Every structure is written in structure tokens, then in C-alpha cells.
Tab-separated table of C-alpha atoms and ligand atoms in Angstrom:
chain	number	residue	atom	x	y	z
A	30	MET	CA	67.292	38.255	93.238
A	31	PRO	CA	70.585	40.168	93.448
A	32	ILE	CA	73.695	37.778	93.240
A	33	GLN	CA	76.194	38.048	96.126
A	34	CYS	CA	79.859	38.662	95.619
A	35	SER	CA	81.658	35.420	95.413
A	36	SER	CA	84.730	36.964	96.955
A	37	CYS	CA	83.536	38.907	100.013
A	38	ALA	CA	80.027	37.304	100.148
A	39	LYS	CA	78.758	40.642	101.650
A	40	LYS	CA	77.829	42.927	98.787
A	41	ARG	CA	75.895	42.675	95.534
A	42	ALA	CA	77.984	41.495	92.389
A	43	VAL	CA	78.104	43.997	89.822
A	44	LEU	CA	79.756	41.898	87.072
A	45	ARG	CA	80.643	38.319	86.008
A	46	ARG	CA	84.256	38.200	85.011
A	47	PRO	CA	85.016	36.884	81.587
A	48	LYS	CA	88.334	35.124	82.511
A	49	THR	CA	87.084	33.261	85.576
A	50	GLY	CA	83.227	33.352	85.546
A	51	TYR	CA	83.395	34.671	89.169
A	52	SER	CA	80.750	37.313	90.192
A	53	LEU	CA	82.234	40.147	91.973
A	54	CYS	CA	81.111	43.220	93.828
A	55	LYS	CA	82.630	46.934	92.708
A	56	SER	CA	85.355	46.957	95.278
A	57	CYS	CA	86.445	43.274	95.012
A	58	PHE	CA	86.368	43.739	91.199
A	59	PHE	CA	88.669	47.003	91.421
A	60	TRP	CA	91.136	44.996	93.623
A	61	ALA	CA	91.193	42.063	91.519
A	62	PHE	CA	91.741	43.924	88.389
A	63	GLU	CA	94.540	46.113	89.719
A	64	GLU	CA	96.224	43.172	91.524
A	65	GLU	CA	96.157	41.235	88.166
A	66	ILE	CA	97.954	44.122	86.468
A	67	HIS	CA	100.364	44.357	89.376
A	68	GLN	CA	101.137	40.604	89.001
A	69	THR	CA	101.739	40.902	85.279
A	70	ILE	CA	104.132	43.732	85.981
A	71	VAL	CA	105.870	41.958	88.684
A	72	SER	CA	106.303	38.479	86.958
A	73	ALA	CA	107.400	39.951	83.511
A	74	GLN	CA	109.741	42.520	85.387
A	75	LEU	CA	108.335	45.294	83.235
A	76	PHE	CA	109.813	48.233	85.260
A	77	ASN	CA	112.877	49.002	87.283
A	78	ARG	CA	112.889	51.470	90.184
A	79	GLY	CA	113.903	54.863	89.137
A	80	GLU	CA	112.707	54.541	85.495
A	81	THR	CA	110.878	57.244	83.736
A	82	VAL	CA	107.897	55.663	81.920
A	83	GLY	CA	105.995	57.334	79.146
A	84	ILE	CA	102.295	56.291	78.993
A	85	GLY	CA	101.136	56.375	75.331
A	86	ALA	CA	97.905	58.317	75.941
A	87	SER	CA	95.256	58.635	73.214
A	88	GLY	CA	92.296	59.760	75.430
A	89	GLY	CA	90.502	56.462	74.715
A	90	LYS	CA	89.557	53.859	77.267
A	91	ASP	CA	92.450	51.624	77.311
A	92	SER	CA	95.109	54.286	77.853
A	93	THR	CA	93.035	56.137	80.257
A	94	VAL	CA	92.549	53.045	82.393
A	95	LEU	CA	96.121	52.186	82.065
A	96	ALA	CA	97.261	55.743	83.263
A	97	HIS	CA	94.932	55.398	86.112
A	98	VAL	CA	96.023	51.895	87.136
A	99	LEU	CA	99.664	52.752	86.847
A	100	LYS	CA	99.386	55.698	89.102
A	101	VAL	CA	97.471	53.615	91.635
A	102	LEU	CA	100.064	50.744	91.621
A	103	ASN	CA	103.056	53.072	91.588
A	104	GLU	CA	101.737	54.574	94.890
A	105	ARG	CA	100.514	51.374	96.442
A	106	TYR	CA	103.676	49.281	95.778
A	107	ASP	CA	106.229	52.041	95.735
A	108	TYR	CA	107.460	51.162	92.348
A	109	GLY	CA	109.550	54.305	92.201
A	110	LEU	CA	108.588	55.151	88.705
A	111	LYS	CA	108.278	58.678	87.266
A	112	LEU	CA	105.202	58.484	85.049
A	113	LEU	CA	104.394	60.887	82.288
A	114	LEU	CA	101.618	61.041	79.635
A	115	LEU	CA	102.824	61.079	75.993
A	116	SER	CA	100.212	61.767	73.116
A	117	VAL	CA	100.381	62.032	69.378
A	118	ASP	CA	98.524	64.677	67.420
A	119	GLU	CA	97.956	63.105	64.058
A	120	GLY	CA	96.205	66.319	62.867
A	121	ILE	CA	92.678	64.942	62.268
A	122	THR	CA	90.090	67.545	62.620
A	123	GLY	CA	87.103	66.650	64.623
A	124	TYR	CA	88.663	63.430	65.989
A	125	ARG	CA	92.052	63.871	67.418
A	126	ASP	CA	91.489	67.396	68.519
A	127	ASP	CA	88.609	66.313	70.561
A	128	SER	CA	90.433	63.346	72.165
A	129	LEU	CA	93.348	65.543	73.128
A	130	GLU	CA	91.020	67.429	75.134
A	131	THR	CA	90.284	64.365	77.127
A	132	VAL	CA	94.100	63.775	77.485
A	133	LYS	CA	94.477	67.302	78.809
A	134	ARG	CA	91.766	66.724	81.358
A	135	ASN	CA	93.482	63.436	82.258
A	136	GLN	CA	96.687	65.315	82.870
A	137	GLN	CA	94.848	67.493	85.576
A	138	GLN	CA	92.870	64.566	87.031
A	139	TYR	CA	95.921	62.178	87.437
A	140	ASP	CA	98.387	65.044	88.017
A	141	LEU	CA	100.852	63.535	85.515
A	142	PRO	CA	102.752	65.649	83.097
A	143	LEU	CA	101.674	65.630	79.450
A	144	THR	CA	103.715	66.123	76.307
A	145	ILE	CA	102.099	66.205	72.755
A	146	VAL	CA	104.047	65.652	69.635
A	147	SER	CA	102.422	66.203	66.332
A	148	TYR	CA	102.725	64.779	62.801
A	149	GLU	CA	102.940	68.386	61.604
A	150	GLU	CA	106.030	69.178	63.495
A	151	LEU	CA	107.693	65.816	63.112
A	152	TYR	CA	106.880	65.191	59.444
A	153	GLY	CA	105.432	68.417	58.085
A	154	TRP	CA	102.270	66.614	57.248
A	155	THR	CA	99.038	66.475	59.173
A	156	MET	CA	96.766	63.372	58.462
A	157	ASP	CA	94.238	65.688	56.939
A	158	ALA	CA	96.837	66.961	54.282
A	159	ILE	CA	97.966	63.299	53.760
A	160	VAL	CA	94.410	62.071	53.066
A	161	LYS	CA	94.057	65.029	50.691
A	162	GLN	CA	96.870	63.579	48.716
A	163	VAL	CA	96.614	59.740	49.131
A	164	GLY	CA	92.766	59.377	49.458
A	165	LEU	CA	90.954	56.971	51.924
A	166	LYS	CA	92.393	53.653	50.779
A	167	ASN	CA	95.857	53.710	52.387
A	168	ASN	CA	95.524	56.290	54.877
A	169	CYS	CA	95.688	53.862	57.898
A	170	THR	CA	99.190	52.649	56.735
A	171	PHE	CA	100.567	56.184	56.847
A	172	CYS	CA	98.874	56.839	60.297
A	173	GLY	CA	100.007	53.606	61.862
A	174	VAL	CA	103.664	53.906	60.628
A	175	PHE	CA	103.833	57.524	61.560
A	176	ARG	CA	102.371	57.001	65.100
A	177	ARG	CA	104.706	54.256	66.151
A	178	GLN	CA	107.719	56.577	65.263
A	179	ALA	CA	106.305	59.607	66.676
A	180	LEU	CA	105.945	58.022	70.156
A	181	ASP	CA	109.447	57.008	70.121
A	182	ARG	CA	110.698	60.463	68.958
A	183	GLY	CA	108.473	61.993	71.547
A	184	ALA	CA	109.824	59.520	74.321
A	185	MET	CA	113.449	60.354	73.319
A	186	MET	CA	113.043	64.072	73.637
A	187	LEU	CA	111.789	63.400	77.222
A	188	ASN	CA	114.570	60.875	78.096
A	189	VAL	CA	111.845	58.225	78.795
A	190	ASP	CA	113.241	54.723	79.652
A	191	LYS	CA	110.157	52.878	78.485
A	192	ILE	CA	107.054	53.420	76.766
A	193	CYS	CA	103.943	51.576	77.763
A	194	THR	CA	100.789	51.249	75.741
A	195	GLY	CA	97.307	50.382	76.510
A	196	HIS	CA	96.875	47.257	74.447
A	197	ASN	CA	94.588	44.745	75.941
A	198	ALA	CA	93.899	41.078	75.630
A	199	ASP	CA	91.294	41.493	72.911
A	200	ASP	CA	93.821	43.658	70.997
A	201	VAL	CA	96.638	41.115	71.274
A	202	ALA	CA	94.270	38.169	70.103
A	203	GLU	CA	93.156	40.321	67.319
A	204	THR	CA	96.657	41.004	66.245
A	205	VAL	CA	97.569	37.367	66.345
A	206	LEU	CA	94.628	36.745	64.167
A	207	MET	CA	95.448	39.465	61.778
A	208	ASN	CA	98.982	38.095	61.406
A	209	VAL	CA	97.803	34.753	60.583
A	210	LEU	CA	95.426	36.133	58.086
A	211	ARG	CA	98.197	38.292	56.338
A	212	GLY	CA	100.750	35.528	56.596
A	213	ASP	CA	103.005	37.747	58.427
A	214	ILE	CA	105.426	35.293	60.185
A	215	ALA	CA	107.915	37.768	61.599
A	216	ARG	CA	105.107	39.854	63.207
A	217	LEU	CA	103.149	36.689	64.315
A	218	HIS	CA	106.296	35.782	66.071
A	219	ARG	CA	106.677	38.924	67.858
A	220	CYS	CA	103.367	40.166	68.516
A	221	THR	CA	102.506	38.355	71.737
A	222	ALA	CA	105.607	39.502	73.444
A	223	ILE	CA	104.648	41.554	76.561
A	224	SER	CA	107.636	43.832	76.032
A	225	THR	CA	110.272	44.584	73.423
A	226	THR	CA	113.854	45.422	74.234
A	227	SER	CA	115.566	48.370	72.536
A	228	ASP	CA	116.631	46.550	69.434
A	229	GLY	CA	118.155	49.312	67.575
A	230	GLU	CA	118.854	52.939	67.549
A	231	GLY	CA	115.928	55.231	67.982
A	232	ALA	CA	113.341	52.681	69.330
A	233	ILE	CA	112.580	52.750	73.000
A	234	PRO	CA	111.612	49.535	74.804
A	235	ARG	CA	107.892	48.978	74.892
A	236	CYS	CA	105.405	47.157	77.159
A	237	LYS	CA	101.792	46.167	77.388
A	238	PRO	CA	100.770	45.995	81.045
A	239	LEU	CA	97.096	45.263	80.224
A	240	LYS	CA	98.032	42.451	77.918
A	241	TYR	CA	95.985	40.004	79.988
A	242	ALA	CA	93.182	42.396	80.857
A	243	TYR	CA	89.820	41.720	79.007
A	244	GLU	CA	88.170	44.669	77.237
A	245	LYS	CA	84.965	44.117	78.876
A	246	GLU	CA	86.887	44.545	82.355
A	247	ILE	CA	88.708	47.585	81.168
A	248	VAL	CA	85.301	49.200	79.970
A	249	LEU	CA	83.552	48.209	83.258
A	250	TYR	CA	86.458	49.496	85.175
A	251	ALA	CA	86.328	52.798	83.460
A	252	TYR	CA	82.549	52.924	83.813
A	253	PHE	CA	82.447	52.082	87.740
A	254	LYS	CA	85.324	54.485	88.507
A	255	LYS	CA	83.687	57.020	86.332
A	256	LEU	CA	86.966	57.703	84.435
A	257	ASP	CA	86.848	60.449	81.746
A	258	TYR	CA	87.540	58.974	78.322
A	259	PHE	CA	86.746	59.591	74.745
A	260	SER	CA	85.215	57.206	72.325
A	261	THR	CA	84.426	57.674	68.654
A	262	GLU	CA	85.340	56.335	65.330
A	263	CYS	CA	88.218	57.906	63.518
A	264	VAL	CA	86.661	60.134	60.675
A	265	TYR	CA	88.635	58.296	58.132
A	266	SER	CA	87.468	54.917	56.896
A	267	PRO	CA	88.828	52.203	59.051
A	268	ASN	CA	90.641	48.988	57.838
A	269	ALA	CA	87.986	46.643	56.597
A	270	TYR	CA	89.993	43.555	56.852
A	271	ARG	CA	90.848	44.307	60.562
A	272	GLY	CA	87.081	45.033	61.123
A	273	HIS	CA	86.147	41.562	60.085
A	274	ALA	CA	88.805	39.954	62.305
A	275	ARG	CA	87.496	42.052	65.278
A	276	THR	CA	83.860	41.092	64.623
A	277	PHE	CA	84.764	37.521	64.188
A	278	LEU	CA	86.592	37.604	67.599
A	279	LYS	CA	83.826	39.205	69.376
A	280	ASP	CA	81.421	36.477	68.039
A	281	LEU	CA	83.602	33.983	69.459
A	282	GLU	CA	84.069	35.581	72.633
A	283	ALA	CA	80.366	35.713	73.099
A	284	VAL	CA	80.142	32.104	72.741
A	285	ARG	CA	83.277	31.160	74.732
A	286	PRO	CA	84.951	34.163	76.636
A	287	SER	CA	88.207	32.186	77.068
A	288	ALA	CA	88.639	32.426	73.174
A	289	ILE	CA	90.541	35.603	73.792
A	290	MET	CA	93.157	34.009	76.185
A	291	ASP	CA	93.282	30.813	74.139
A	292	ILE	CA	94.311	32.725	71.039
A	293	ILE	CA	97.032	34.524	72.996
A	294	HIS	CA	98.287	31.374	74.409
A	295	SER	CA	98.314	29.811	70.914
A	296	GLY	CA	100.414	32.912	69.582
A	297	GLU	CA	102.820	32.762	72.552
A	298	ASN	CA	103.572	29.176	71.910
A	299	LEU	CA	104.018	29.158	68.259
A	300	SER	CA	107.600	28.497	67.168
A	301	VAL	CA	108.869	29.233	63.702
A	302	LYS	CA	110.493	26.396	61.880
A	303	GLU	CA	114.046	26.517	60.795
A	304	GLY	CA	114.528	27.618	57.161
A	305	VAL	CA	111.639	30.287	57.302
A	306	LYS	CA	113.283	33.527	55.957
A	307	MET	CA	112.853	36.119	58.763
A	308	PRO	CA	113.798	39.954	58.170
A	309	VAL	CA	117.073	41.081	59.629
A	310	GLN	CA	116.669	43.992	61.668
A	311	GLY	CA	119.050	47.005	60.832
A	312	THR	CA	118.718	50.613	60.951
A	313	CYS	CA	117.491	53.277	58.537
A	314	SER	CA	120.140	54.969	56.713
A	315	ARG	CA	118.538	58.198	56.554
A	316	CYS	CA	116.950	58.630	60.009
A	317	GLY	CA	118.542	55.811	62.201
A	318	TYR	CA	115.352	54.248	63.113
A	319	ILE	CA	115.017	50.360	63.261
A	320	SER	CA	114.375	48.993	59.822
A	321	SER	CA	114.879	45.781	57.922
A	322	GLN	CA	115.385	47.683	54.705
A	323	ALA	CA	117.896	50.387	53.655
A	324	LEU	CA	115.184	52.976	54.434
A	325	CYS	CA	112.600	52.724	57.101
A	326	LYS	CA	108.884	52.527	56.123
A	327	SER	CA	108.243	56.072	57.475
A	328	CYS	CA	111.098	57.644	55.498
A	329	VAL	CA	109.838	55.825	52.414
A	330	LEU	CA	106.257	57.139	52.973
A	331	LEU	CA	107.420	60.579	53.687
A	332	GLU	CA	109.706	60.658	50.347
A	333	GLY	CA	106.482	59.511	48.586
A	334	LEU	CA	104.401	62.305	49.935
A	335	ASN	CA	107.011	65.032	49.472
A	336	ARG	CA	107.674	63.897	45.722
A	337	GLY	CA	103.937	63.480	45.100
A	338	LEU	CA	104.333	59.721	44.570
A	339	PRO	CA	102.105	58.531	47.421
A	340	LYS	CA	102.247	54.783	46.492
A	341	LEU	CA	105.997	54.693	47.094
A	342	GLY	CA	105.510	53.191	50.577
A	343	ILE	CA	102.531	50.978	49.837
A	344	GLY	CA	103.439	47.512	48.610
A	345	LYS	CA	106.793	46.428	47.645
A	346	HIS	CA	109.225	48.764	46.096
A	347	HIS	CA	112.369	48.007	47.862
A	348	ARG	CA	114.215	47.942	44.560
A	349	LEU	CA	113.758	51.707	44.457
A	350	HIS	CA	115.267	52.500	47.846
A	351	ASP	CA	118.711	52.731	46.402
A	352	LYS	CA	117.690	55.216	43.807
A	353	ILE	CA	115.914	57.248	46.304
A	354	LEU	CA	118.858	57.319	48.778
A	355	THR	CA	121.311	58.376	45.950
A	356	GLN	CA	118.705	60.770	44.739
A	357	GLN	CA	118.645	59.296	41.248
A	358	ALA	CA	115.738	60.284	39.160
A	359	LEU	CA	112.915	57.748	38.532
A	360	THR	CA	111.985	56.575	35.097
A	361	GLN	CA	108.771	57.792	33.725
A	362	GLN	CA	107.280	54.217	34.052
A	363	GLU	CA	108.338	54.234	37.761
A	364	GLU	CA	106.670	57.555	38.410
A	365	LYS	CA	103.590	56.596	36.685
A	366	LYS	CA	103.209	53.533	38.805
A	367	LEU	CA	103.686	55.276	42.019
A	368	LYS	CA	101.345	58.322	41.251
A	369	ALA	CA	98.137	56.733	40.566
A	370	MET	CA	95.925	56.584	43.674
A	371	ASP	CA	92.618	54.985	44.105
A	372	PHE	CA	90.223	57.320	45.963
B	29	MET	CA	47.338	44.011	81.222
B	30	ALA	CA	50.887	45.209	82.473
B	31	ALA	CA	50.646	49.084	82.853
B	32	PRO	CA	53.075	51.265	81.071
B	33	ILE	CA	56.536	51.574	82.499
B	34	ALA	CA	58.982	54.344	82.516
B	35	ILE	CA	62.689	53.544	82.148
B	36	HIS	CA	65.943	55.362	81.716
B	37	LEU	CA	68.257	54.302	78.897
B	38	GLU	CA	71.864	55.414	78.648
B	39	PHE	CA	74.127	54.742	75.597
B	40	GLY	CA	78.053	55.142	75.907
B	41	GLY	CA	81.403	54.118	74.685
B	42	GLY	CA	80.399	55.257	71.220
B	43	ALA	CA	77.098	53.485	71.137
B	44	GLU	CA	75.446	56.915	71.453
B	45	LEU	CA	76.826	57.728	67.865
B	46	LEU	CA	74.037	55.434	66.606
B	47	PHE	CA	71.345	57.493	68.477
B	48	ASP	CA	72.286	60.998	67.118
B	49	GLY	CA	74.910	61.293	69.775
B	50	VAL	CA	72.378	61.444	72.646
B	51	LYS	CA	73.406	59.651	75.452
B	52	GLU	CA	70.413	59.728	77.837
B	53	HIS	CA	66.875	58.877	76.995
B	54	HIS	CA	63.773	58.749	79.380
B	55	VAL	CA	61.327	56.587	77.751
B	56	THR	CA	57.804	55.124	78.536
B	57	LEU	CA	57.195	51.682	77.238
B	58	PRO	CA	53.393	51.324	76.376
B	59	SER	CA	51.121	48.885	78.137
B	60	GLN	CA	50.919	45.424	76.867
B	61	SER	CA	49.399	42.060	77.899
B	62	GLU	CA	52.903	40.533	79.154
B	63	PRO	CA	55.420	42.212	81.357
B	64	TRP	CA	58.228	43.781	79.338
B	65	ASP	CA	61.573	42.026	79.107
B	66	VAL	CA	65.043	43.121	77.672
B	67	LYS	CA	64.337	41.019	74.451
B	68	GLN	CA	61.396	43.077	73.750
B	69	LEU	CA	63.042	46.340	74.786
B	70	LEU	CA	65.746	45.787	72.096
B	71	VAL	CA	63.053	45.449	69.412
B	72	TRP	CA	61.480	48.624	70.758
B	73	ILE	CA	64.784	50.530	70.673
B	74	ARG	CA	65.452	49.364	67.129
B	75	GLU	CA	61.932	50.594	66.094
B	76	ASN	CA	61.752	53.847	67.966
B	77	LEU	CA	65.204	55.014	69.013
B	78	LEU	CA	68.028	53.738	66.493
B	79	LYS	CA	68.984	56.313	63.951
B	80	GLU	CA	71.378	54.481	61.827
B	81	ARG	CA	73.162	51.212	61.099
B	82	PRO	CA	70.962	48.913	63.240
B	83	GLU	CA	73.369	46.125	62.573
B	84	LEU	CA	75.946	47.897	64.698
B	85	PHE	CA	73.632	47.602	67.628
B	86	VAL	CA	71.487	44.634	67.320
B	87	GLN	CA	72.402	41.106	65.978
B	88	GLY	CA	69.619	38.563	66.021
B	89	ASP	CA	67.568	38.794	69.057
B	90	SER	CA	70.361	40.207	71.145
B	91	VAL	CA	72.773	43.127	71.264
B	92	ARG	CA	75.861	42.865	68.914
B	93	PRO	CA	78.805	41.142	70.628
B	94	GLY	CA	81.140	43.748	72.173
B	95	ILE	CA	78.312	45.899	73.432
B	96	LEU	CA	78.018	45.579	77.258
B	97	VAL	CA	74.645	45.771	78.885
B	98	LEU	CA	74.046	46.913	82.611
B	99	ILE	CA	70.786	46.548	84.416
B	100	ASN	CA	70.706	48.912	87.475
B	101	ASP	CA	74.278	49.168	87.451
B	102	ALA	CA	74.904	45.441	87.137
B	103	ASP	CA	76.188	43.308	84.479
B	104	TRP	CA	73.151	41.945	82.643
B	105	GLU	CA	74.986	38.426	82.707
B	106	LEU	CA	74.046	38.461	86.363
B	107	MET	CA	70.315	39.528	85.756
B	108	GLY	CA	69.150	36.922	83.185
B	109	GLU	CA	70.195	38.896	80.072
B	110	LEU	CA	67.204	38.819	77.492
B	111	GLU	CA	64.885	37.336	80.050
B	112	TYR	CA	65.079	39.872	82.595
B	113	GLN	CA	61.679	41.442	83.360
B	114	LEU	CA	61.864	45.303	83.317
B	115	GLN	CA	60.502	47.133	86.388
B	116	ASP	CA	59.221	50.701	86.378
B	117	GLN	CA	62.113	53.208	86.833
B	118	ASP	CA	64.847	50.666	85.867
B	119	ASN	CA	68.195	51.937	84.511
B	120	ILE	CA	69.535	50.326	81.511
B	121	VAL	CA	72.968	51.104	80.068
B	122	PHE	CA	74.522	50.047	76.919
B	123	ILE	CA	78.336	50.653	76.404
B	124	SER	CA	80.134	49.799	73.199
B	125	THR	CA	83.723	48.354	73.745
B	126	LEU	CA	84.206	48.603	69.967
B	127	HIS	CA	85.489	52.042	69.738
B	128	GLY	CA	89.048	53.127	69.742
B	129	GLY	CA	91.378	52.475	72.705
C	427	ZN	ZN1	83.041	41.574	97.199
C	428	ZN	ZN1	113.946	56.330	58.371
């Protein structure tokens, strides 16, 4: 008893949409999925004609679908954008080297130029080397902070006007939840924004065209279009706290698919009451990147690695930033506190 | 008695990592008194194919939330989910959405 498509009423439906509950055939689904992203782009005015847009490409499902759909829409609606792929090589043997192979195939398949920037050339450290020094407890902190800045630096080298990333609706809902669970009011306030303006030197405006696209639809779009993407777990242990949030969200979504959109709407409509202290954004006095402290997170982490004090950027050591900047020696006690690492 | 049926299973999106990295499996489900449904298939997979961490694939009677199921290339939500009665030569695909973007 095949179910007919509720849109064209001609072909067999292939999926039930989590957002609307409609059952659609393959071609009606492709069209609806692409049109919704087009609507998101138009109504939020994400791009301007003539811009160069860097797509943060990891080889995973989200960025692969993003690259494909942006290419389709740029042609269908004549956005007049110059699209290119931008990838970060974290230097993780057996994980990133494999996914970069996927990105290289995508470059051929979509006929888009590709640039790869590596942690090694930017920071002098691969993730493999970092994990050797810091162990498996805080490695995700290093990787996340470095990746964010690496994308910006790569984009600057290429004179990119905007970076777009593959964050989907499930990711955004998860981030809202994480920021609630961490009590991070500043991030909770920002994280649902579909785009960021260039609020400081060294940061390129970013946007998330897939912000309202459900993970289920992204995966099925990739499956039915037979897009080439890479999926595996990072070889280094993932953040357990985030893992719980993700599982919780998927459990909610299984009962009520609108939970994802509802959490995003909650995040979008939160306002921070007066009197809540928010960090003031300035620039890093060493590298010029946006930072609410004298030194940006990435410079502090790097300083810690280079001095053999890996804990420097983990937790709150703002007090020490002035000392580092003026190259004063740390006391023995301070050194001891920053050295010990739990493996 | 229902005769044995041959079906084709496929695991993707990272779900194959729980099956020794093998994506495609041609299997024959033995004859039993009732026709096979997806609920029984999940028990069979757990007992006969899963290599590690079963909690990442099944949860209770069903698949773990975040794993998509396609029956003959259609979303299982359109096919009756766990109650769907398997036919000889059916194609069942499991895709994880839980692996990196
Ligand atoms: Zn249709
Ligand atoms: Zn800096």
C-alpha cells in the first residue's frame, strides 16, 4: 500500500517530513528542500550579488549538502556569487585525512575551487601532536578554538566576503541546549543568530543557510541524490556532556519532531535582562583576532602548548595574561598548576 | 509456516561502524510460524550481525533515535515502521544521522 505524494498526487511518497508531516515523492522533496533554503537565504538577506562565499567543507553530510544546494540555487536564481570550498586539516591521522579525500572528490563533482588550511602551517601543531601533549580530556577545546580561527584565516587569504557553515536545525537546537546547560548567557544570546556581522578585525561574517533544515532531511537528501560524503567518529574521544545533550534531543525529537524548531524559537526569543554582565568584545593584542580578553583563546592555548603548560587555556587564568604578554616568568606554583594534565 | 526469506540490508552514515565497517549484507531469515516484521528483524540483527555497542543501534524495541530506516527506498514512517511485514527480496537501509557533519 504505497502512499501517494501529498504535493503532486502522482508519484509514490518516499518520506514524511518532520517539519510539516507531509509525505512527498523524491522530486517534490528535492524541490521543497531547496526552495526552503532559498527562502531562508532571501528573507535573511544572507548574500549580496558579486560576493565571494567560502563554504566550510568538512566532507561530512551537512557541508556536502550545503555545497551542493548552494551551487544549485546560485545557478537557478542567479545569485551572482563566487562559491569556493574551504577546508581545515586538523592533522588527525585516520580521520581528517580520509574526510579530506571526500572534499577533494567534491571539488571535482561540484566544480568548485578548494583550499585547505592546516593546523600545522597555522599553529605549528597538528591535533595528533597536541593530543600527545594534552591527553584526551581537553583536546576538543583546542580543536574547536583552532578550527574557528583557521576558517577565518583561510577565508582572509582568499579574500572571501562571507563564510557559510553546514550547521543544521538539530545542531542549533543542541547548541541552545548546551548553552543553557553551561549557563553561558553570552553564547545563548548569540547562538541562534543566522548570521554574524564582522564584529572585529580578523573575523569574517558567517552564516548558516541550513539553520532551519532538519538533520533527517539533510541525510535523506544526500541519500536520494547519492551525494558523496564521509561519516565516522573522530578518533579522539568526543565531548561526553554534549553527547548526552544530543541523545536527549534525539529522544525528544522521536516523540515530537517539532521539538527541534521549538527549542530554536525559544532561543531566538530569549532576551537577557538588564544588569547581566556580558563580555565586551575587543581584539587580541597579539594576533588581532576578536577577543573579550587581552589575549584570544587561541593565542593562550598556543602559548600553553609552546611553553609545555597545556592547562593555560583551560579554565580561567585571565590573571596570567598580562604576565604572558609582557613575557614575565611565572612563579613555580603557577607553573605547577598549569603543567599537570589528566590523561 | 512462513518460508525463509532473503533480504538485503544496508548500513550507512556511520552505522556500518557497528558492523565491522561492512555496509551491505545479504541475509536469509529462517522460516518461522508468523511472517517476519521489522521488530523481529531488529532482534535478529542484534543477535546475528551487530559486532559492538548494541545500545548505539537499538533502544528498547526500536532503533535508536537518530537512525533513519528506509524500506525499499521509502521512509519507514510511511510503511508501518516496526509492524511492516517483510517480503522476500526487500531492501532495508539503516542510516545514522549521528555522525559528524
Ligand atoms: Zn510529488
Ligand atoms: Zn590572538
